[in-house]
Short mmCIF file of C-alpha atoms in Angstrom, two decimals:
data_model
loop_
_atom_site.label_atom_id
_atom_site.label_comp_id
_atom_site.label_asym_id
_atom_site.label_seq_id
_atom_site.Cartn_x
_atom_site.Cartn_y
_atom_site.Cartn_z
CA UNK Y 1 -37.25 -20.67 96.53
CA UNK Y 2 -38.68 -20.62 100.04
CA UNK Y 3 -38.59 -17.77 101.92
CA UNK Y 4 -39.55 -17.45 105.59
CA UNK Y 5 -40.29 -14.04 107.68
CA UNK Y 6 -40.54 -13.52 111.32
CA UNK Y 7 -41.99 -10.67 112.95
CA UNK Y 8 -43.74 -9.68 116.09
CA UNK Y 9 -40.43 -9.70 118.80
CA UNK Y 10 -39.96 -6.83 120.72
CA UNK Y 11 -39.20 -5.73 124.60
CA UNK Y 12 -41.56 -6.46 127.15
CA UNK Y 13 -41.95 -6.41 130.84
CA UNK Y 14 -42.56 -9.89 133.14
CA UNK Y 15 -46.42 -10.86 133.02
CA UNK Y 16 -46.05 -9.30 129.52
CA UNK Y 17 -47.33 -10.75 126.16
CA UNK Y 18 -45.98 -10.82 122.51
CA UNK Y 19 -47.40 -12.83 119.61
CA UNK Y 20 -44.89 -13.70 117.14
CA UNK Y 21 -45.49 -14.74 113.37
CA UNK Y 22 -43.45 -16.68 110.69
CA UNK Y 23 -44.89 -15.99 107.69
CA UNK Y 24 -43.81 -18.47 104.27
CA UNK Y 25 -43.70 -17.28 100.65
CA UNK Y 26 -42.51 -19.05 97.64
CA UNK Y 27 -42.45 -22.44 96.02
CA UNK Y 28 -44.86 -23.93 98.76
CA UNK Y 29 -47.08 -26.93 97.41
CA UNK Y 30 -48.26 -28.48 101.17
CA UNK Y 31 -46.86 -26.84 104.78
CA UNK Y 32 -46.26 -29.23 107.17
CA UNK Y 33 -44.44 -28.94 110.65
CA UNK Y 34 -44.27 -25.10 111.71
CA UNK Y 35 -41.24 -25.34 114.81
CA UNK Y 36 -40.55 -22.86 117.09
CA UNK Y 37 -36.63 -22.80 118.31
CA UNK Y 38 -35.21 -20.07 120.98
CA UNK Y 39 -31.68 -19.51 121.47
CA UNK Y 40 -30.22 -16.98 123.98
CA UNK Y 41 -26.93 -16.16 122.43
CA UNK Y 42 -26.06 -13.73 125.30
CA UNK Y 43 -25.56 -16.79 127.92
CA UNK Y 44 -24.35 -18.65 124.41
CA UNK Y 45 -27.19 -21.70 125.01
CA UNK Y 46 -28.20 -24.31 122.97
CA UNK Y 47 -30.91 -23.80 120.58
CA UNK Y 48 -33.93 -25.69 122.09
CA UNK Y 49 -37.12 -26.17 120.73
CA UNK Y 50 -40.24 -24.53 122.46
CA UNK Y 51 -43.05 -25.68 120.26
CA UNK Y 52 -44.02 -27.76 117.59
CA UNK Y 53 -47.32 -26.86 115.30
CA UNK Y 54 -48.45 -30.14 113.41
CA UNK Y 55 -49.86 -30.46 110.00
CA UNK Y 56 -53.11 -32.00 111.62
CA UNK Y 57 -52.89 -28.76 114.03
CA UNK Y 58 -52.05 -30.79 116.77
CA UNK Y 59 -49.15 -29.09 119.37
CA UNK Y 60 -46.12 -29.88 121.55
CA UNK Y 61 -44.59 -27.63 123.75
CA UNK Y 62 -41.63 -27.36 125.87
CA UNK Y 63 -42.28 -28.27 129.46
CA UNK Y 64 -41.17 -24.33 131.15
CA UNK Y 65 -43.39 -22.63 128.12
CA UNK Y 66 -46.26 -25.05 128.52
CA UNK Y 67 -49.67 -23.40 129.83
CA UNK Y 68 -47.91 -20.02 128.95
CA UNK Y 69 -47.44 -20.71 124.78
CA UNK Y 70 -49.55 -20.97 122.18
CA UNK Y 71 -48.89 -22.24 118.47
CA UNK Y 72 -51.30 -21.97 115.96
CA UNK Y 73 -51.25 -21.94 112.33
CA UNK Y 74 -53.15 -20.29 109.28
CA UNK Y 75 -52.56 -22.60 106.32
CA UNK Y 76 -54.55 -20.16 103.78
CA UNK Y 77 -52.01 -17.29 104.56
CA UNK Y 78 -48.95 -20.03 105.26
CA UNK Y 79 -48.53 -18.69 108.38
CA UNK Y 80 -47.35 -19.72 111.78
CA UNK Y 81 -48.26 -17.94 114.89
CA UNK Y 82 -46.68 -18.12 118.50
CA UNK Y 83 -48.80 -16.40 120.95
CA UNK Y 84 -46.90 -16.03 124.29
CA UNK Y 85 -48.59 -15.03 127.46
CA UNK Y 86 -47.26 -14.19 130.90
CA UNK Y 87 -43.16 -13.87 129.75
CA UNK Y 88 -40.59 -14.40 132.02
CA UNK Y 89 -37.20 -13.06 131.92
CA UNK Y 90 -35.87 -16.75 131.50
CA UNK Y 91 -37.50 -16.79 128.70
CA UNK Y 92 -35.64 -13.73 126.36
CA UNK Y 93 -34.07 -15.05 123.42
CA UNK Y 94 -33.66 -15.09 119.59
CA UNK Y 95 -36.68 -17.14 118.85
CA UNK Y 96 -36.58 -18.73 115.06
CA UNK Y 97 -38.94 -20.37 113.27
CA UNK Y 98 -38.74 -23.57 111.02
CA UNK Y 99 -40.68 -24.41 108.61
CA UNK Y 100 -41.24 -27.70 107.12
CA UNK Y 101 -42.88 -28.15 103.61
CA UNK Y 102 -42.89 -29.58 100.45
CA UNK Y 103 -42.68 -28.05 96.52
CA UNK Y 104 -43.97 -28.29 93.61
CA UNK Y 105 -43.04 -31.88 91.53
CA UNK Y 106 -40.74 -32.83 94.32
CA UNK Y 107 -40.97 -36.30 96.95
CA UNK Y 108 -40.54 -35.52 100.61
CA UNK Y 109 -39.74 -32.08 102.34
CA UNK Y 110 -36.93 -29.51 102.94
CA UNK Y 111 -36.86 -27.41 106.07
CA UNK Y 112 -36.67 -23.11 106.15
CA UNK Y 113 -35.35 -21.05 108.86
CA UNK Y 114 -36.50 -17.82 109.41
CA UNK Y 115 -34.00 -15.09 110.27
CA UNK Y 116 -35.40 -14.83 114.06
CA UNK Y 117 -37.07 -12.24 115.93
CA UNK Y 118 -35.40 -10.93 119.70
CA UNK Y 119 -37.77 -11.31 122.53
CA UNK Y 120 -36.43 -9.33 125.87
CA UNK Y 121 -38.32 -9.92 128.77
CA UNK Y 122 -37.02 -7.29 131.08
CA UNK Y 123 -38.32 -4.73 134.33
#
């Protein structure tokens, strides 16, 4: 069992800043990909992906986040972070995170979903 906890969300003004977490428990044996998804459900968009935090640490972000969004991961504490800096109201949404990782005695990976965290960016 894999379980997979988002915090940090919240209401903020534009210009603001809000550092989310997705922290794993459970039956973890090597975390790979950490994804960040955001989905306004409001307007009733797509979920899109907004970042992508790499085994290796390496990162890939979405082109409107880019320069304003920063994943980072703590592998010790099986955490991923998402630090976001100068929000825009285009950019409130349910944000979710995905985890990627592998257990104990088994080949390949399964992917976790957090629950997902609201973000309002609103004056």
């Amino acid at each position: 069992q894999v379980q997979v906890v988002e915090s940090g969300g919240g209401l903020v003004q534009p210009g603001g800043s809000l550092r989310l977490s997705c922290a794993a428990s459970g039956s973890i044996s090597v975390l790979r990909n950490i994804n960040w998804y955001r989905q306004d459900l409001e307007k009733k968009r797509e979920r899109e992906l907004v970042a992508t935090i790499t085994r290796s640490g390496t990162t890939n972000y979405e082109e409107s986040v880019k320069g304003r969004f920063t994943g980072s991961r703590d592998d010790a504490k099986n955490t991923g972070y998402l630090q976001m800096n100068n929000l825009k109201p285009t950019d409130t949404a349910v944000y979710y995170c995905e985890i990627i990782a592998s257990s104990p005695n088994t080949r390949g990976s399964n992917n976790y979903w957090g629950q997902g965290t609201q973000v309002t960016v609103s004056s």
